[in-house]
mmCIF file with all atom_site columns, C-alpha atoms in Angstrom:
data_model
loop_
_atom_site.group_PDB
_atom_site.id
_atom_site.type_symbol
_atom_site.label_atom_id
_atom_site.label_alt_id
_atom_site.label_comp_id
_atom_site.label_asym_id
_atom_site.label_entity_id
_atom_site.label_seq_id
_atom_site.pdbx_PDB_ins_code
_atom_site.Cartn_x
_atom_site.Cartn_y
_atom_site.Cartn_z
_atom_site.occupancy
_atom_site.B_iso_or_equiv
_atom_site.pdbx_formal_charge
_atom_site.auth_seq_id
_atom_site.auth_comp_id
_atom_site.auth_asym_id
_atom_site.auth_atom_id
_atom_site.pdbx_PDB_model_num
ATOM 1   C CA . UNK A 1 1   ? 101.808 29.276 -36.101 1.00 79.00 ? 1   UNK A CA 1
ATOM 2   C CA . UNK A 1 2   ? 100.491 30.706 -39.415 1.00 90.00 ? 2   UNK A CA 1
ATOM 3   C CA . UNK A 1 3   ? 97.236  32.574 -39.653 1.00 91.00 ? 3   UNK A CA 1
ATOM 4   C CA . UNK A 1 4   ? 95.444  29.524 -40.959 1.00 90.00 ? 4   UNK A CA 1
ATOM 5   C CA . UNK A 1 5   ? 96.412  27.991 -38.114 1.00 91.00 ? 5   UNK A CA 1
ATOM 6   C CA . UNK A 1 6   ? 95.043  30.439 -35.511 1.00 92.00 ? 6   UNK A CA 1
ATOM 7   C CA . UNK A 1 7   ? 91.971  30.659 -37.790 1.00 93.00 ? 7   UNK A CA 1
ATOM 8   C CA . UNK A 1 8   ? 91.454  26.905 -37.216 1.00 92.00 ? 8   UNK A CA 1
ATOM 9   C CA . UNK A 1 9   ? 92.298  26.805 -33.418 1.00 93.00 ? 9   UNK A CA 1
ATOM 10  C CA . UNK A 1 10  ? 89.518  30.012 -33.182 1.00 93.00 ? 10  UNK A CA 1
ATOM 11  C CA . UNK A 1 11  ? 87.003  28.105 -35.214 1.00 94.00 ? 11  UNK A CA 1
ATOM 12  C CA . UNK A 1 12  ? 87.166  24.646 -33.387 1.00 94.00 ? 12  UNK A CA 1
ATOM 13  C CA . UNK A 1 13  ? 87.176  26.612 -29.668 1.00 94.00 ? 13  UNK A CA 1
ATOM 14  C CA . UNK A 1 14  ? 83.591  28.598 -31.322 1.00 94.00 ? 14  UNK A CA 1
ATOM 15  C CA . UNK A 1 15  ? 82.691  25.233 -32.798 1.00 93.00 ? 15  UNK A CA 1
ATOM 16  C CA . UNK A 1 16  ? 83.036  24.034 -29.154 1.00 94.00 ? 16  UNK A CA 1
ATOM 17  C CA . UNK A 1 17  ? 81.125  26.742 -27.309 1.00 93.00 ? 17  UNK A CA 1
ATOM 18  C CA . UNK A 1 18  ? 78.571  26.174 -29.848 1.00 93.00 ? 18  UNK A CA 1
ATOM 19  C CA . UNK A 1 19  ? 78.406  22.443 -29.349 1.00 92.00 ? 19  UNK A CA 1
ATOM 20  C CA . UNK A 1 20  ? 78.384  23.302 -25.453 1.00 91.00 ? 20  UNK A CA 1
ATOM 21  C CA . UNK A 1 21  ? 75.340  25.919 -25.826 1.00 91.00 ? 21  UNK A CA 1
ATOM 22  C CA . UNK A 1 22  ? 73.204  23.671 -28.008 1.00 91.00 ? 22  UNK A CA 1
ATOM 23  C CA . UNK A 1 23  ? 73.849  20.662 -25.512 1.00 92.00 ? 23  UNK A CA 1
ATOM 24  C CA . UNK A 1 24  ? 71.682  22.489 -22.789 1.00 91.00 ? 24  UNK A CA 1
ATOM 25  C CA . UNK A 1 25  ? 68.202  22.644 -24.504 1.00 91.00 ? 25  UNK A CA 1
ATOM 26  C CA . UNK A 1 26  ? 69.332  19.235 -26.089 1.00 92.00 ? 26  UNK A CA 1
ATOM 27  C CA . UNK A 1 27  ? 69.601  17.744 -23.023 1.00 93.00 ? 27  UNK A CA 1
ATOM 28  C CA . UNK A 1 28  ? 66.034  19.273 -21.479 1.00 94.00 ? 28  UNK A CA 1
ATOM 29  C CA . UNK A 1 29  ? 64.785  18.429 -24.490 1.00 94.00 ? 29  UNK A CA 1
ATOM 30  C CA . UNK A 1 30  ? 65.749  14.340 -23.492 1.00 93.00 ? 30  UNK A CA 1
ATOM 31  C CA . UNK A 1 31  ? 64.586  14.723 -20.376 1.00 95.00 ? 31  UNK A CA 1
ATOM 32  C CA . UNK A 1 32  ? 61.272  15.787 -21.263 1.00 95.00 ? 32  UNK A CA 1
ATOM 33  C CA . UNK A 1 33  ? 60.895  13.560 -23.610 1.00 94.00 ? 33  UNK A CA 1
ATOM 34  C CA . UNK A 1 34  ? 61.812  10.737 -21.196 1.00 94.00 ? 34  UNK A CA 1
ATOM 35  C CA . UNK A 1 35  ? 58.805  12.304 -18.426 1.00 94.00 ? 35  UNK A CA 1
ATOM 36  C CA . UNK A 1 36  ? 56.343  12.050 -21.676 1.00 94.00 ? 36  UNK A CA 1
ATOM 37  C CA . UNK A 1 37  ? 57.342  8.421  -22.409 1.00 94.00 ? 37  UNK A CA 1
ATOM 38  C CA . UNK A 1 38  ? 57.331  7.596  -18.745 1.00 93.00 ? 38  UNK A CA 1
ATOM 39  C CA . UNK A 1 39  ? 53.631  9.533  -18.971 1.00 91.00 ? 39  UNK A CA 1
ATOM 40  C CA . UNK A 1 40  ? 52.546  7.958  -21.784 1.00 91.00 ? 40  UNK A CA 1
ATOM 41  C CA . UNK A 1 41  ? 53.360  4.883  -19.867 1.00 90.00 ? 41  UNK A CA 1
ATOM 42  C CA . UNK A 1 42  ? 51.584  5.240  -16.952 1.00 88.00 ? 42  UNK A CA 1
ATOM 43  C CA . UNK A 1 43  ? 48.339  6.416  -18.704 1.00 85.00 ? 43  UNK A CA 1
ATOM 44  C CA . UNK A 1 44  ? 48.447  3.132  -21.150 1.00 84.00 ? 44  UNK A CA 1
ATOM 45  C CA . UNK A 1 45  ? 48.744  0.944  -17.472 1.00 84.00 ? 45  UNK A CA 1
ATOM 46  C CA . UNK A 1 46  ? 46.067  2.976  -16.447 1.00 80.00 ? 46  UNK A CA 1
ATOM 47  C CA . UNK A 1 47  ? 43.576  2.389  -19.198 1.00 83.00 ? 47  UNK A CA 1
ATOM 48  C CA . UNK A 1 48  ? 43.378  -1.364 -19.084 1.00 82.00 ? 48  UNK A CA 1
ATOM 49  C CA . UNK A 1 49  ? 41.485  -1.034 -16.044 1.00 83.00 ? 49  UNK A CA 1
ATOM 50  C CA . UNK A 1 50  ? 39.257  1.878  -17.252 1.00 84.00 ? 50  UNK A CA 1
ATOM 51  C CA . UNK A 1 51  ? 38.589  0.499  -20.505 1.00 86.00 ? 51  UNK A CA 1
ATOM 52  C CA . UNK A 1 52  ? 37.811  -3.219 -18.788 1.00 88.00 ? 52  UNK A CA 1
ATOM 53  C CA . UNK A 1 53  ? 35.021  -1.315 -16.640 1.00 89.00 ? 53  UNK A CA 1
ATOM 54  C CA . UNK A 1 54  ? 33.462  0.250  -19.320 1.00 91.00 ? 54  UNK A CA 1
ATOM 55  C CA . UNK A 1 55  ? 33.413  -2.668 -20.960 1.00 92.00 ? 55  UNK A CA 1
ATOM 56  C CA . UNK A 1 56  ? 31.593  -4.354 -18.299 1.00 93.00 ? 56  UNK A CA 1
ATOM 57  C CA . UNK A 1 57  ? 29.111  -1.227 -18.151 1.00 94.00 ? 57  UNK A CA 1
ATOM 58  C CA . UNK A 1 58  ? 28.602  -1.477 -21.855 1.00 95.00 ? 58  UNK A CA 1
ATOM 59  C CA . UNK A 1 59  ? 27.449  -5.536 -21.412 1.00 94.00 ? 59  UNK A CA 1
ATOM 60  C CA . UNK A 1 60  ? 25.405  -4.055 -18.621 1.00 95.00 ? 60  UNK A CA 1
ATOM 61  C CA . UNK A 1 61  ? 23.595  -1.651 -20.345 1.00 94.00 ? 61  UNK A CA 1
ATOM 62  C CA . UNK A 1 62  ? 23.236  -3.846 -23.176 1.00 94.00 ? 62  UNK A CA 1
ATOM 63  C CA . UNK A 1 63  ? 21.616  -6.448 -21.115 1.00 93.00 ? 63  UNK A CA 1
ATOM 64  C CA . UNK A 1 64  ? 19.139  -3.875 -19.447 1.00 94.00 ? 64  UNK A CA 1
ATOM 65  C CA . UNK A 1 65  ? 17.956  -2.550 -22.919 1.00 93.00 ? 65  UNK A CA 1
ATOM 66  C CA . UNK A 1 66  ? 17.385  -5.634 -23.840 1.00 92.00 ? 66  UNK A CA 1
ATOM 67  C CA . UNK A 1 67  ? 15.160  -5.915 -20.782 1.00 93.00 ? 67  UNK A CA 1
ATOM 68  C CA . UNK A 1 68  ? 13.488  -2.473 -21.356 1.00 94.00 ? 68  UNK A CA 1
ATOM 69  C CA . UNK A 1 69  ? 13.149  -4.428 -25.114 1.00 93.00 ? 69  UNK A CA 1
ATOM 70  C CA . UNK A 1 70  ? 10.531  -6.757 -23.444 1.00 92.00 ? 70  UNK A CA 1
ATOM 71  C CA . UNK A 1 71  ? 9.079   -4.629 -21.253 1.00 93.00 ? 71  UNK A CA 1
ATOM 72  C CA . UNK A 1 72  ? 8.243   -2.334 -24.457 1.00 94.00 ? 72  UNK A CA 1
ATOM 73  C CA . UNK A 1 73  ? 6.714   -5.151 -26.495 1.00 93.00 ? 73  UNK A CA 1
ATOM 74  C CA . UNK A 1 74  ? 4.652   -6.494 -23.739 1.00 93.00 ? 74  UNK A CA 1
ATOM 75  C CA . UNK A 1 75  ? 3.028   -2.467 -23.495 1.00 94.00 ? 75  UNK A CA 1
ATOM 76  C CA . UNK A 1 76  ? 2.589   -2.228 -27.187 1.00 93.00 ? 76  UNK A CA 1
ATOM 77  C CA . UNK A 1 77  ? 0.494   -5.721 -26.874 1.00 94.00 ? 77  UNK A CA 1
ATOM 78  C CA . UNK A 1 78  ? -1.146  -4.824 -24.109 1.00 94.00 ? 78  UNK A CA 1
ATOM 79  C CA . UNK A 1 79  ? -2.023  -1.224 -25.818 1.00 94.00 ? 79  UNK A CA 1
ATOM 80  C CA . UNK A 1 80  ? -3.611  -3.335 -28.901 1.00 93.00 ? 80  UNK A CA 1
ATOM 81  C CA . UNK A 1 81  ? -5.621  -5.647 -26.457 1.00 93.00 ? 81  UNK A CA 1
ATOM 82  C CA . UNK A 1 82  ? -6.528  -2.420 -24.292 1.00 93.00 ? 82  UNK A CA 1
ATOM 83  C CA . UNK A 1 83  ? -7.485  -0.596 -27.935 1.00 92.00 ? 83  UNK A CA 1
ATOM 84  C CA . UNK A 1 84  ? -9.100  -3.551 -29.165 1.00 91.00 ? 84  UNK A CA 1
ATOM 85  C CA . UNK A 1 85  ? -11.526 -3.870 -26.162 1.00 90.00 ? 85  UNK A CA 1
ATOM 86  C CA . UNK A 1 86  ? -12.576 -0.741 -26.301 1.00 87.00 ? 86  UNK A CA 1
ATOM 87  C CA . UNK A 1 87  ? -13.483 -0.843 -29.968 1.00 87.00 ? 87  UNK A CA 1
ATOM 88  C CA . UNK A 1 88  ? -15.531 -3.808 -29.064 1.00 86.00 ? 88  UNK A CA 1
ATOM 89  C CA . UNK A 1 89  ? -17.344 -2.101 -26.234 1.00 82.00 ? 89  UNK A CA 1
ATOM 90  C CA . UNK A 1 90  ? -18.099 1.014  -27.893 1.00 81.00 ? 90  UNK A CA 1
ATOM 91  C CA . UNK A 1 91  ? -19.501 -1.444 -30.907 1.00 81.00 ? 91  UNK A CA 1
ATOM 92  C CA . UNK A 1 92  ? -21.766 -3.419 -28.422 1.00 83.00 ? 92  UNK A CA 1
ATOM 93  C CA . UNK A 1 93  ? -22.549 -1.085 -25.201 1.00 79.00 ? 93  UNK A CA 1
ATOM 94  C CA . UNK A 1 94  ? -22.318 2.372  -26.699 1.00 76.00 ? 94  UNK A CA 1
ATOM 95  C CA . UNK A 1 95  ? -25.326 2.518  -29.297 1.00 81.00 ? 95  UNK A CA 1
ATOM 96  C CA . UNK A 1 96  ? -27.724 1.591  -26.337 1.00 82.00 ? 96  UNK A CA 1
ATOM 97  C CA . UNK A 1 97  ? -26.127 3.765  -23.736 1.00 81.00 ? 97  UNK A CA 1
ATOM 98  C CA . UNK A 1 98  ? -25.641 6.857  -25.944 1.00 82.00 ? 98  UNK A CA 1
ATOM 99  C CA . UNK A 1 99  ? -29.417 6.175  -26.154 1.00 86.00 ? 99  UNK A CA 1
ATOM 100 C CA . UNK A 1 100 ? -29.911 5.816  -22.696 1.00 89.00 ? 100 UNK A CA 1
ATOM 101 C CA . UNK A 1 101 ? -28.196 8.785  -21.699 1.00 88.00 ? 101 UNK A CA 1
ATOM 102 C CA . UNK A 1 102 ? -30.186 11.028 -24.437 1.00 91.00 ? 102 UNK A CA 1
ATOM 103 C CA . UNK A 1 103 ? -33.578 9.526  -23.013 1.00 92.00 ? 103 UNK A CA 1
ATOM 104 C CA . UNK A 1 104 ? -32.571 10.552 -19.073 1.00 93.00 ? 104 UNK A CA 1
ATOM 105 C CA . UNK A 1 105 ? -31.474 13.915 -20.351 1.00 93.00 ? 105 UNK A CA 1
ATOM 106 C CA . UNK A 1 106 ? -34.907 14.432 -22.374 1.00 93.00 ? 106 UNK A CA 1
ATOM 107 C CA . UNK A 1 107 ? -36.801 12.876 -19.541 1.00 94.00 ? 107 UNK A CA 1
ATOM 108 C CA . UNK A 1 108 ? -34.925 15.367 -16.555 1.00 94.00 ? 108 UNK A CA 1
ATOM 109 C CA . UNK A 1 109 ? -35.951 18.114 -19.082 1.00 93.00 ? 109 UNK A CA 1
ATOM 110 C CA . UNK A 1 110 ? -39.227 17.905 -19.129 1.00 92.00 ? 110 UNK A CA 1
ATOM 111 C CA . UNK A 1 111 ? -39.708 17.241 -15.186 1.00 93.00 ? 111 UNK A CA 1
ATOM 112 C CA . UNK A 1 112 ? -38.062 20.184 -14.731 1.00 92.00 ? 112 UNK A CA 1
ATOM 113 C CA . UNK A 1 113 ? -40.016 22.046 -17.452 1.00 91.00 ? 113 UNK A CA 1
ATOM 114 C CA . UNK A 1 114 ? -43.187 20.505 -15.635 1.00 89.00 ? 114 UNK A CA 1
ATOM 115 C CA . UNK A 1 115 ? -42.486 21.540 -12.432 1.00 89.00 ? 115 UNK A CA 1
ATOM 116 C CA . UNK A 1 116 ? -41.100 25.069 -13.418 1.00 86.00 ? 116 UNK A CA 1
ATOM 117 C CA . UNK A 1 117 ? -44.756 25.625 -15.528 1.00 81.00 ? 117 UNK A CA 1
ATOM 118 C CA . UNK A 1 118 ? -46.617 23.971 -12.298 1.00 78.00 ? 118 UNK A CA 1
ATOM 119 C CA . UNK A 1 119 ? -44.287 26.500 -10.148 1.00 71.00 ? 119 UNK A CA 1
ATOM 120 C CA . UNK A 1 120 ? -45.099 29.270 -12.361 1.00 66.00 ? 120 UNK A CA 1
ATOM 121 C CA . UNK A 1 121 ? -48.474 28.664 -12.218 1.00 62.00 ? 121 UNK A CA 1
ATOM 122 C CA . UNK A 1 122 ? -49.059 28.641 -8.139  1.00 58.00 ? 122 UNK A CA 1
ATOM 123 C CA . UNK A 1 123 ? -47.241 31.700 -8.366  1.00 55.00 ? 123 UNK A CA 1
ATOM 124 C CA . UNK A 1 124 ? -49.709 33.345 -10.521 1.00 54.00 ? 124 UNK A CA 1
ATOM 125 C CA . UNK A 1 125 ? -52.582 32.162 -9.210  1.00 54.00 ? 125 UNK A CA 1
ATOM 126 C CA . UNK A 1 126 ? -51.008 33.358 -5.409  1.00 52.00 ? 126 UNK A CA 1
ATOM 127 C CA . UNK A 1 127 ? -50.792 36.593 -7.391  1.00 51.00 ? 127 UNK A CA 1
ATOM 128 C CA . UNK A 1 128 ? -54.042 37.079 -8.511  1.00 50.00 ? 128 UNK A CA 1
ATOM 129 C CA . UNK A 1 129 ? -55.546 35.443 -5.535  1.00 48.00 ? 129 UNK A CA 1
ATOM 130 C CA . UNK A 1 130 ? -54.571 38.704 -3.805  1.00 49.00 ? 130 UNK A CA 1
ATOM 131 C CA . UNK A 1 131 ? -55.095 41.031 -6.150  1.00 50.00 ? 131 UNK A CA 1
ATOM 132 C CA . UNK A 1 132 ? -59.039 39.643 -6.204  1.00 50.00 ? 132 UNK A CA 1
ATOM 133 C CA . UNK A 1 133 ? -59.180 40.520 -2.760  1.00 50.00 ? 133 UNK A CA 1
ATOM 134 C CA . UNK A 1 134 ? -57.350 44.365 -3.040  1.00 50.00 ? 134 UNK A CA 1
ATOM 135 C CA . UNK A 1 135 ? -59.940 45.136 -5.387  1.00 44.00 ? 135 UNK A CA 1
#
C-alpha cells in the first residue's frame, strides 16, 4: 500500500465518522419534523369544528343586531313623537299655566304680606296697650 493509498483509506473511515455524527441530529431533526406535521395535522382537524361554531355565532350575532336594529329605530320614532308632543304642549298649555303659576305666586305673596302687616299690627297695639297702662 502506497501513501496515497493509506491517505484514501484514512479519509473515507473520517468521511464515515462524519457521515455517522451528522446522521444523529439528522435523524431528530426527521422526527421532529414528523411530530410538527402530525401537529399541524391534528390542529387543522381541530379547526373545522371551531371555525363551524363561530360561524354559527357570527349568523347569531348578526341576526340579534339586526334585532337591536329595530328596536333602535322604533326608540328614535318614539323619541320624535315623545319630542314632538311636548313641543305641542308647551305651545298650547304652557303660556296659560306659566301665567297661572305667576298669578298663585303673586296672590300667596300678598296673603302672606297681609297677614304678616295684620300680625305686626296686633302685636303693636298688644304693646302699647300695656305700656298705656304702666304709665
Amino acid at each position: 500500500m502506497s501513501a496515497g493509498q493509506i491517505a484514501a483509506v484514512i479519509a473515507a473511515g473520517a468521511f464515515v465518522v462524519l457521515v455517522l455524527l451528522l446522521s444523529v441530529p439528522l435523524i431528530k431533526l426527521g422526527r421532529t419534523l414528523d411530530e410538527a406535521t402530525v401537529a399541524i395535522r391534528k390542529a387543522h382537524e381541530g379547526s373545522s369544528p371551531l371555525f363551524e361554531g363561530a360561524s354559527t355565532t357570527i349568523t347569531q350575532v348578526n341576526t340579534q343586531l339586526e334585532r337591536v336594529d329595530g328596536i333602535t329605530t322604533n326608540a328614535r320614532a318614539v323619541t320624535g313623537n315623545v319630542s314632538a308632543l311636548t313641543s305641542l304642549f308647551t305651545a298650547t298649555m304652557g303660556g296659560p299655566m306659566v301665567k297661572t303659576a305667576a298669578f298663585s305666586y303673586g296672590l300667596s305673596k300678598a296673603i302672606r304680606a297681609r297677614r304678616a302687616g295684620k300680625d305686626a299690627g296686633e302685636h303693636s297695639k298688644g304693646k302699647r296697650g300695656k305700656r298705656g297702662s304702666r304709665r
